[in-house]
CSV table of C-alpha atoms in Angstrom, one decimal:
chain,number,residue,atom,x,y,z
A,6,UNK,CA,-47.1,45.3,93.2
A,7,UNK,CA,-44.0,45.1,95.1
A,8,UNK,CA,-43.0,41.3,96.8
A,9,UNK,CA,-40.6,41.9,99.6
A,10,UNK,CA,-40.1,38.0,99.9
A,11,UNK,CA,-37.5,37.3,97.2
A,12,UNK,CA,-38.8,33.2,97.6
A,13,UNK,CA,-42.2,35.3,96.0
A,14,UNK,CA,-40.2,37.5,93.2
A,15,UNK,CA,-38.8,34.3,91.9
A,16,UNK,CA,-42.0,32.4,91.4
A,17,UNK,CA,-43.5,35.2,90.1
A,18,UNK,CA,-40.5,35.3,87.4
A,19,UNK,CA,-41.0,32.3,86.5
A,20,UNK,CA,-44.7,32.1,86.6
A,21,UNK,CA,-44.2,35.4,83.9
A,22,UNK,CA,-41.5,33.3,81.6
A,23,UNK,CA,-44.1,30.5,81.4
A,24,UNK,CA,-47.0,32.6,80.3
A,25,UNK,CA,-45.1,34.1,78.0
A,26,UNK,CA,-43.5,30.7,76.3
A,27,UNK,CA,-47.1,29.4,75.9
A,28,UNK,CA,-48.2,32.3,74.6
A,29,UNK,CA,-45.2,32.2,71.5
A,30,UNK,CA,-45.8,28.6,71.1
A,31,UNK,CA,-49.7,29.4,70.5
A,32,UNK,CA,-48.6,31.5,68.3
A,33,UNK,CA,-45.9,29.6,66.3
A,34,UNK,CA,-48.9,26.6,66.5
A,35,UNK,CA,-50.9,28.9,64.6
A,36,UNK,CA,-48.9,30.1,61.5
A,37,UNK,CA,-48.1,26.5,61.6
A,38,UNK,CA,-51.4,24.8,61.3
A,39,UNK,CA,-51.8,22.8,58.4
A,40,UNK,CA,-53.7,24.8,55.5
A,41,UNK,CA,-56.3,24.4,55.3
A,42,UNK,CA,-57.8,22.8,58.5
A,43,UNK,CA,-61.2,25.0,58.2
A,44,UNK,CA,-63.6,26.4,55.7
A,45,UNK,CA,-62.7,28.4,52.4
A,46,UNK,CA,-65.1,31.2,51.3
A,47,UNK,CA,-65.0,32.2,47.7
A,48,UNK,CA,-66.2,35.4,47.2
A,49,UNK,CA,-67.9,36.8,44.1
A,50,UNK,CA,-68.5,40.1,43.5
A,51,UNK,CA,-71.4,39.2,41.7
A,52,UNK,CA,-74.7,37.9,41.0
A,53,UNK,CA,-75.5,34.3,41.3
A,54,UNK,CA,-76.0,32.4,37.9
A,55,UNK,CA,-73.8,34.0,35.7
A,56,UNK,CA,-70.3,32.7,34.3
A,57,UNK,CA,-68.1,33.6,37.5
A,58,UNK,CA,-70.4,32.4,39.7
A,59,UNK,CA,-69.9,28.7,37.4
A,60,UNK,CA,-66.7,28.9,37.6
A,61,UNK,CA,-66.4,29.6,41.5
A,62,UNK,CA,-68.7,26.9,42.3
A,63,UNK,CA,-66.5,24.4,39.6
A,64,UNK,CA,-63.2,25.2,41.5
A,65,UNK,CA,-64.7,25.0,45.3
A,66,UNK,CA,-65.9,21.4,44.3
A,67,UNK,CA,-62.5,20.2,43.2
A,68,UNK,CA,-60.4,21.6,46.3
A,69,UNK,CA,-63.4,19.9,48.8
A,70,UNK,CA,-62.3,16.9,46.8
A,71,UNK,CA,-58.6,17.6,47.3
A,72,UNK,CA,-58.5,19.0,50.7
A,73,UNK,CA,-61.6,17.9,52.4
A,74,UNK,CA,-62.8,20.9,53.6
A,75,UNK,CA,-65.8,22.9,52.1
A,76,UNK,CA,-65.6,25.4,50.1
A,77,UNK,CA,-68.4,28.4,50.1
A,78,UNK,CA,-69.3,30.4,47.6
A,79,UNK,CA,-70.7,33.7,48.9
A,80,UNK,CA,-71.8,35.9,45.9
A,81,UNK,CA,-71.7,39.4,47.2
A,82,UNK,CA,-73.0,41.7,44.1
A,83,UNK,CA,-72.6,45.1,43.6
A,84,UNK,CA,-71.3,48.8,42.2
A,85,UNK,CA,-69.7,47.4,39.6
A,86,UNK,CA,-68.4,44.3,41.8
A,87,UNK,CA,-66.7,46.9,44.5
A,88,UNK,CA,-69.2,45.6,47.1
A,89,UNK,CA,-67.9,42.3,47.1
A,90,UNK,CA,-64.1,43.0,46.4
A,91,UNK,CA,-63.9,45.6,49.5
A,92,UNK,CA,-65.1,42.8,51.8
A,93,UNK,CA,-62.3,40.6,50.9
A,94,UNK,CA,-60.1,43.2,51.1
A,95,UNK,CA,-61.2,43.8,55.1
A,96,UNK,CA,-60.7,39.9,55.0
A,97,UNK,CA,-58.6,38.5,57.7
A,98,UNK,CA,-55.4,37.7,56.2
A,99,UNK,CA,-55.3,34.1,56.4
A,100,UNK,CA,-56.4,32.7,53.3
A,101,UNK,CA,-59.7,31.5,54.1
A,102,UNK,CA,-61.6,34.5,51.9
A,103,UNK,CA,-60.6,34.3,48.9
A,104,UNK,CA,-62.0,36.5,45.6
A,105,UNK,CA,-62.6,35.3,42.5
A,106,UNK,CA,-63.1,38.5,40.4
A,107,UNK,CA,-62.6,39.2,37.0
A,108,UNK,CA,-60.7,42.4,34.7
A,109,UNK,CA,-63.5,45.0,36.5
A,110,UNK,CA,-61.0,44.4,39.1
A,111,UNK,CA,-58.1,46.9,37.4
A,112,UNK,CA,-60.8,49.1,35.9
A,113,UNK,CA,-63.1,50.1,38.6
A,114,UNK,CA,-60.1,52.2,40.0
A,115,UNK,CA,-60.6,54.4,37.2
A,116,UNK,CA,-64.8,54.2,37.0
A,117,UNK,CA,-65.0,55.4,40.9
A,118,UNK,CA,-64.0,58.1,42.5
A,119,UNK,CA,-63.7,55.8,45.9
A,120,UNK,CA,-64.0,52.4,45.7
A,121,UNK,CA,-62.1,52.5,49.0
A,122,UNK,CA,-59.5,49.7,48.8
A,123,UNK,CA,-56.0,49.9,46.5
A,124,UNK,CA,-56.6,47.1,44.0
A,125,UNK,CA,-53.2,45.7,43.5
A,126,UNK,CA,-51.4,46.9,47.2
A,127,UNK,CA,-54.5,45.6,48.8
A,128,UNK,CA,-54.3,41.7,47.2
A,129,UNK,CA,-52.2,38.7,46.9
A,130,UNK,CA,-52.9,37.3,43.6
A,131,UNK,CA,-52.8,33.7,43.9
A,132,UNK,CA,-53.9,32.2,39.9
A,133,UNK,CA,-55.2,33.5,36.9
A,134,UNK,CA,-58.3,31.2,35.7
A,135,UNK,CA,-59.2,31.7,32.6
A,136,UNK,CA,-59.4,34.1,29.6
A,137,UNK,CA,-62.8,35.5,27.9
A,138,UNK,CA,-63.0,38.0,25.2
A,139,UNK,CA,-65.7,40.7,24.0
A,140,UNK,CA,-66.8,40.7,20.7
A,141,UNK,CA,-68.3,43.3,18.7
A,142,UNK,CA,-71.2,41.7,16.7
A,143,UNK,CA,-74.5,42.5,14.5
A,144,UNK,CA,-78.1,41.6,14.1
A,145,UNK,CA,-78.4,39.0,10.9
A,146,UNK,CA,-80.5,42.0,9.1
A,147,UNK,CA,-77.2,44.8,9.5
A,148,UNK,CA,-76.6,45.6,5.8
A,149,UNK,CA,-72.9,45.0,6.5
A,150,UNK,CA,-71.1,42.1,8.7
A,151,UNK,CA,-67.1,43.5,8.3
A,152,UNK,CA,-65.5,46.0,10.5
A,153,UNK,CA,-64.3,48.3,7.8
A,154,UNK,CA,-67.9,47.8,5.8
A,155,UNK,CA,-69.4,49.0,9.4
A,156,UNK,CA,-67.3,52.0,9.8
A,157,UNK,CA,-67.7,53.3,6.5
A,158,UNK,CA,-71.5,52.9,6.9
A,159,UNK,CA,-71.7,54.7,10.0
A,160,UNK,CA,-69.3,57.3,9.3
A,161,UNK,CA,-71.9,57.7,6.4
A,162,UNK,CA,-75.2,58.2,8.6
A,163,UNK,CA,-73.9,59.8,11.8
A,164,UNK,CA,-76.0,59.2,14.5
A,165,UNK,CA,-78.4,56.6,13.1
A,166,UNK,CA,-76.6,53.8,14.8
A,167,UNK,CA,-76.7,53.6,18.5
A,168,UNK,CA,-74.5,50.3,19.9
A,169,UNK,CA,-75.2,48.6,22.9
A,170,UNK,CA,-73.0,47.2,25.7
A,171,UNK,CA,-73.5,44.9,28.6
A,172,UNK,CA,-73.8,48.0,31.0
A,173,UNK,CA,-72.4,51.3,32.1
A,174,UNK,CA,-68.7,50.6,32.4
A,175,UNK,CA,-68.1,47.4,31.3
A,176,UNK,CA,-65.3,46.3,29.3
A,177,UNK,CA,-67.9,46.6,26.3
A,178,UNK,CA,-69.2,49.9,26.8
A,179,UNK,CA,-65.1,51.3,27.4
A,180,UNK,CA,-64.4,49.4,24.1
A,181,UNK,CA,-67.5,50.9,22.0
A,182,UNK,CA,-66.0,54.5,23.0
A,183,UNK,CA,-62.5,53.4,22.1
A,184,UNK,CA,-63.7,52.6,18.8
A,185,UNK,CA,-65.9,56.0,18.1
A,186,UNK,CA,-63.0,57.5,19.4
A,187,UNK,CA,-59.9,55.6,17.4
A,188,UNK,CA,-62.8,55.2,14.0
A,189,UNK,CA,-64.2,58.9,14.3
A,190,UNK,CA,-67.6,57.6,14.6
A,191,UNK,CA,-70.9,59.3,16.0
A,192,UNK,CA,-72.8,56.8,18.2
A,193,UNK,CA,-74.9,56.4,20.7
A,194,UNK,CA,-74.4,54.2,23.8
A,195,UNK,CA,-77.5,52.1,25.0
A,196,UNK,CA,-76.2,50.4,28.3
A,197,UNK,CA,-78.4,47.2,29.2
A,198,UNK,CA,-78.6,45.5,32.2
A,199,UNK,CA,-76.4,42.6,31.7
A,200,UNK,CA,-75.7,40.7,28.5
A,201,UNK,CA,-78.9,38.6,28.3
A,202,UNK,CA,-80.8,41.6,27.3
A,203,UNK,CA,-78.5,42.9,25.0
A,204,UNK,CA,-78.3,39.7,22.9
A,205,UNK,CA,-82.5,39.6,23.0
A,206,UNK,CA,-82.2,43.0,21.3
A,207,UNK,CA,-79.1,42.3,19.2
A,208,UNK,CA,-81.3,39.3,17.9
A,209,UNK,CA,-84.4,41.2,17.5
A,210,UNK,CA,-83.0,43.8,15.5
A,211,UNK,CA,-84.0,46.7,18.5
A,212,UNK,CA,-80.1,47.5,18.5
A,213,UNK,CA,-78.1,46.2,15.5
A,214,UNK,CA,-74.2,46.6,16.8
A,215,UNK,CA,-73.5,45.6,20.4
A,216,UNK,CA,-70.3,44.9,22.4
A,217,UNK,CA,-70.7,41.6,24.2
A,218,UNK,CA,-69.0,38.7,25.8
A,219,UNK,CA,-68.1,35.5,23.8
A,220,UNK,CA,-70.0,33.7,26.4
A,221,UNK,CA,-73.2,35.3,26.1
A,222,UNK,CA,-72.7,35.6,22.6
A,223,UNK,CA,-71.4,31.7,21.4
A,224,UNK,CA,-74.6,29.9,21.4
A,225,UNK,CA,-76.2,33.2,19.0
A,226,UNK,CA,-73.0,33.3,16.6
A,227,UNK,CA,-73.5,29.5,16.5
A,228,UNK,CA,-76.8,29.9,15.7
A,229,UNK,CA,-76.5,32.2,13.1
A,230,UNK,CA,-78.6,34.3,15.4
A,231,UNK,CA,-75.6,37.3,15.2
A,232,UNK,CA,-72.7,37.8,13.4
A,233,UNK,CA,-69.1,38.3,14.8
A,234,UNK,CA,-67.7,41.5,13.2
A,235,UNK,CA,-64.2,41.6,15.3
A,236,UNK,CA,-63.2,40.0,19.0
A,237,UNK,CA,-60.6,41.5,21.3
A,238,UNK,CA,-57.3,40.1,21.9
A,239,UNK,CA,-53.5,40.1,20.8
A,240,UNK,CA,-54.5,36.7,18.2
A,241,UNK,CA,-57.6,34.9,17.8
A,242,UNK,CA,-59.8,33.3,20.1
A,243,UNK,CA,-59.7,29.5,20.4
A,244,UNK,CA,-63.3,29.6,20.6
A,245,UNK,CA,-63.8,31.7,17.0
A,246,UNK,CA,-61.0,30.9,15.0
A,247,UNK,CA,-62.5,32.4,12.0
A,248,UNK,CA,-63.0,36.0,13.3
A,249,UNK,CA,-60.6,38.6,12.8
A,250,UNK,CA,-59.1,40.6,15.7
A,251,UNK,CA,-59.9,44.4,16.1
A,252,UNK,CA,-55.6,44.4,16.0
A,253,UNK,CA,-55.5,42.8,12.5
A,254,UNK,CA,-58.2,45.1,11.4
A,255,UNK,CA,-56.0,48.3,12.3
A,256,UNK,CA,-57.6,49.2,15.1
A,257,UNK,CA,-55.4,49.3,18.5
A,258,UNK,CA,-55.8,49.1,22.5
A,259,UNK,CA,-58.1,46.2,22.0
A,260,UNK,CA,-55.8,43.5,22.9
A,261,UNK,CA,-55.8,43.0,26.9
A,262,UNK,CA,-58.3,40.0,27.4
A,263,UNK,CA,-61.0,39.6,29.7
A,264,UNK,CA,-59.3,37.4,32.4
A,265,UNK,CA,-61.0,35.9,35.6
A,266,UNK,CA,-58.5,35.4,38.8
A,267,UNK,CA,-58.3,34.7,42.5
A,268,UNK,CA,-57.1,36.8,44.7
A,269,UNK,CA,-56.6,37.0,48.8
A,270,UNK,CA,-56.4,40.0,51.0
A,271,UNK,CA,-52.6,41.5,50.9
A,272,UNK,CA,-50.6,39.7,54.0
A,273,UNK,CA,-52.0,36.1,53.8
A,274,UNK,CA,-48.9,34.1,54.6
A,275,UNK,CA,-46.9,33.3,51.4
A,276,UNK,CA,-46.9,29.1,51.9
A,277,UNK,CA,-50.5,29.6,51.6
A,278,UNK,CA,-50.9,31.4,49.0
A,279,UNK,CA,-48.7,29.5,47.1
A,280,UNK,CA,-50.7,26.2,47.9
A,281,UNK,CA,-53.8,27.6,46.7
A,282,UNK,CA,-52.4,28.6,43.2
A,283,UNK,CA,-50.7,25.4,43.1
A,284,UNK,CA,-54.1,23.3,43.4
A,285,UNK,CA,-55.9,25.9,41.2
A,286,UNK,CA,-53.2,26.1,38.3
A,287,UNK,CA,-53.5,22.4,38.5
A,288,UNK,CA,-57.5,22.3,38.7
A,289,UNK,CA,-57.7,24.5,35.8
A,290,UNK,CA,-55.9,22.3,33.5
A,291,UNK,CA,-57.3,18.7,34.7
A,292,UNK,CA,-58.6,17.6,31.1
A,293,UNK,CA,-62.3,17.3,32.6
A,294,UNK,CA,-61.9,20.8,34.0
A,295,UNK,CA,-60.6,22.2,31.0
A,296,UNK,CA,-63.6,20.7,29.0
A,297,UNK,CA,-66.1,22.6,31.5
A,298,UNK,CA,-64.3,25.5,31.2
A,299,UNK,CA,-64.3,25.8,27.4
A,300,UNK,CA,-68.0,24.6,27.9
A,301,UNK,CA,-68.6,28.0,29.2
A,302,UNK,CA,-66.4,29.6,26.6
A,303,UNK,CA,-63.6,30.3,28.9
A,304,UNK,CA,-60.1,29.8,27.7
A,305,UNK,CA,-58.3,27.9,31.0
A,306,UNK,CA,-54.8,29.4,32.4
A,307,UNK,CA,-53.9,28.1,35.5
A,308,UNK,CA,-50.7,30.1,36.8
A,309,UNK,CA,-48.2,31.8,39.0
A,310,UNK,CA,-48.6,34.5,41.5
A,311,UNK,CA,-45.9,36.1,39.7
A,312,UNK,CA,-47.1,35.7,36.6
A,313,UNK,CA,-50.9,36.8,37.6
A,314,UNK,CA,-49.2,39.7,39.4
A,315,UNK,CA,-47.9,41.2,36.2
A,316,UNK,CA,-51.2,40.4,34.5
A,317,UNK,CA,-52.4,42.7,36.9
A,318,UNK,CA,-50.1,45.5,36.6
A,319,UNK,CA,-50.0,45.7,33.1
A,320,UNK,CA,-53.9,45.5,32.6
A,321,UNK,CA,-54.2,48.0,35.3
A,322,UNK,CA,-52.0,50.7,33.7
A,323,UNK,CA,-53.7,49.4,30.0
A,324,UNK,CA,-57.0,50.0,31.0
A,325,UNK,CA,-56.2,53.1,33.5
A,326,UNK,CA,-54.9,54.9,30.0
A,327,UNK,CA,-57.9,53.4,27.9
A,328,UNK,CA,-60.7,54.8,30.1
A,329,UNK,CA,-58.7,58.3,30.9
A,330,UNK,CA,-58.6,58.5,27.1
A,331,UNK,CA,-62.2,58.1,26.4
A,332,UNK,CA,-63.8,60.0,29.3
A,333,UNK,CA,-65.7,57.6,31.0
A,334,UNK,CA,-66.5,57.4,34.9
A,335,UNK,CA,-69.1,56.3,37.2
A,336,UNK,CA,-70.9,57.9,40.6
């Protein structure tokens, strides 16, 4: 509209530059807000219950305690945790949704065809939690409890001895084909539902060899219930000192660990990013929380975004080669 009264024109000017101030000092109020001065959601990309889950609900408690703000955990299951990881991803970036997801994370990208997000251009990571491992183990009645006594006996009898993992691929079904495929062994792969089933049959006798997590499996070995044969992992676990690596027993591309992280949608603001992995690399190794972690058989961490990062990276190209070389993918 033109103002023919220039008295007009220069209220209107100045009308325009005070808009415009408020509107930058919104703004600037905004990426300046203390963090965090609402609610954090933890998401997890799968089903209530289980280790992860723990572990989510562990951490939210201590930062309510530090930062008096509650923290939700919102378990969001599904194809192979993708479900739950894409929503953070379409998170907005202010890091209040947060994922805590484990090393599914760097392998899915090589399981789906579309998983539709980019999972290490599409994150911030923010701490690395703690470290599991997968361990390959036998029923009490296997005539043999040693890797090399196992490979010779199934070399011997091709096809008489199926394994079974913790589902379709998992870290213990990719790691059962890496070993028929670095061992020359003739196996079938039973794929249960989880690892609770698989350690009722590994107990049972149903299916005598299985691939399963240290977690699901402590209480059994403990027990006497199964028998650790070889774990995964560059040295031995904390948790089972006594049990040889698959590295020490010859056999390579066993040694990334199962890790569990958080990570925030790509473009949260750095400040907060770092004050999240401050808190939670501090969390993690409080000597309470490091009891309840080990109580869960979880080795804590507690790190840098930089130093997650590269956990990332490197387990993404180790796994994208692993999975490439042993022909597995999912629909």
């Amino acid at each position: 509209m033109l103002m023919k009264n220039p008295g007009s024109r220069l209220r209107y000017a100045w009308m325009l530059s005070a808009v415009l101030s408020l509107g930058a000092h919104g703004i600037a109020a905004a990426d300046s807000e203390t963090y965090p001065s609402r609610p954090i959601t933890i998401v997890v990309p799968s089903a209530a219950g289980n280790v992860n889950d723990a572990t989510a609900r562990l951490i939210g408690d201590e930062l309510t305690k530090v930062w008096n703000q509650p923290v939700i955990v919102d378990n969001r299951p599904g194809a192979g945790t993708t479900i739950g990881t894409r929503y953070v991803a379409n998170a907005p970036k202010d890091g209040y949704t947060a994922l805590l997801t484990f090393t599914a994370h760097v392998q899915n990208p090589s399981l789906y065809p579309d998983i539709g997000y980019d999972a290490l251009n599409d994150f911030e990571a923010v701490s690395e939690v703690a470290l599991s491992s997968t361990i390959l183990a036998v029923s009490p009645n296997f005539p043999v409890k040693t890797l090399p006594e196992l490979v010779e006996l199934v070399k011997a009898n091709p096809g008489k001895y199926p394994y079974g993992s913790y589902g379709m691929g998992t870290t213990g079904h990719i790691l059962g084909e890496l070993l028929k495929k670095e061992a020359g062994l003739d196996m079938e792969h039973i794929a249960y539902k989880g690892g609770a089933p698989l350690a009722t049959d590994l107990v049972a006798g149903h299916v005598q060899i299985g691939l399963i997590a240290v977690g699901t499996a402590k209480a059994l070995l403990d027990a006497g219930k199964l028998v650790p044969v070889a774990i995964t992992g560059s040295q031995r676990s904390a948790l089972l000192p006594n049990v040889p690596t698959f590295l020490e027993e010859g056999y390579e591309g066993f040694e990334p660990d199962a890790w569990m992280g958080l990570l925030v949608p790509a473009g949260v603001p750095q400040d907060r990013v770092q004050a999240l992995s401050k808190e939670i690399a501090r969390i993690v190794k409080e000597p309470a929380m490091e009891k309840r972690l080990m109580d869960l058989n979880l080795v804590p961490v507690g790190n840098t975004p930089e130093e997650f990062k590269k956990v990332l990276h490197d387990d993404y190209a180790k796994w994208t080669q692993v999975i490439k070389d042993v022909g597995i993918t999912r629909q």
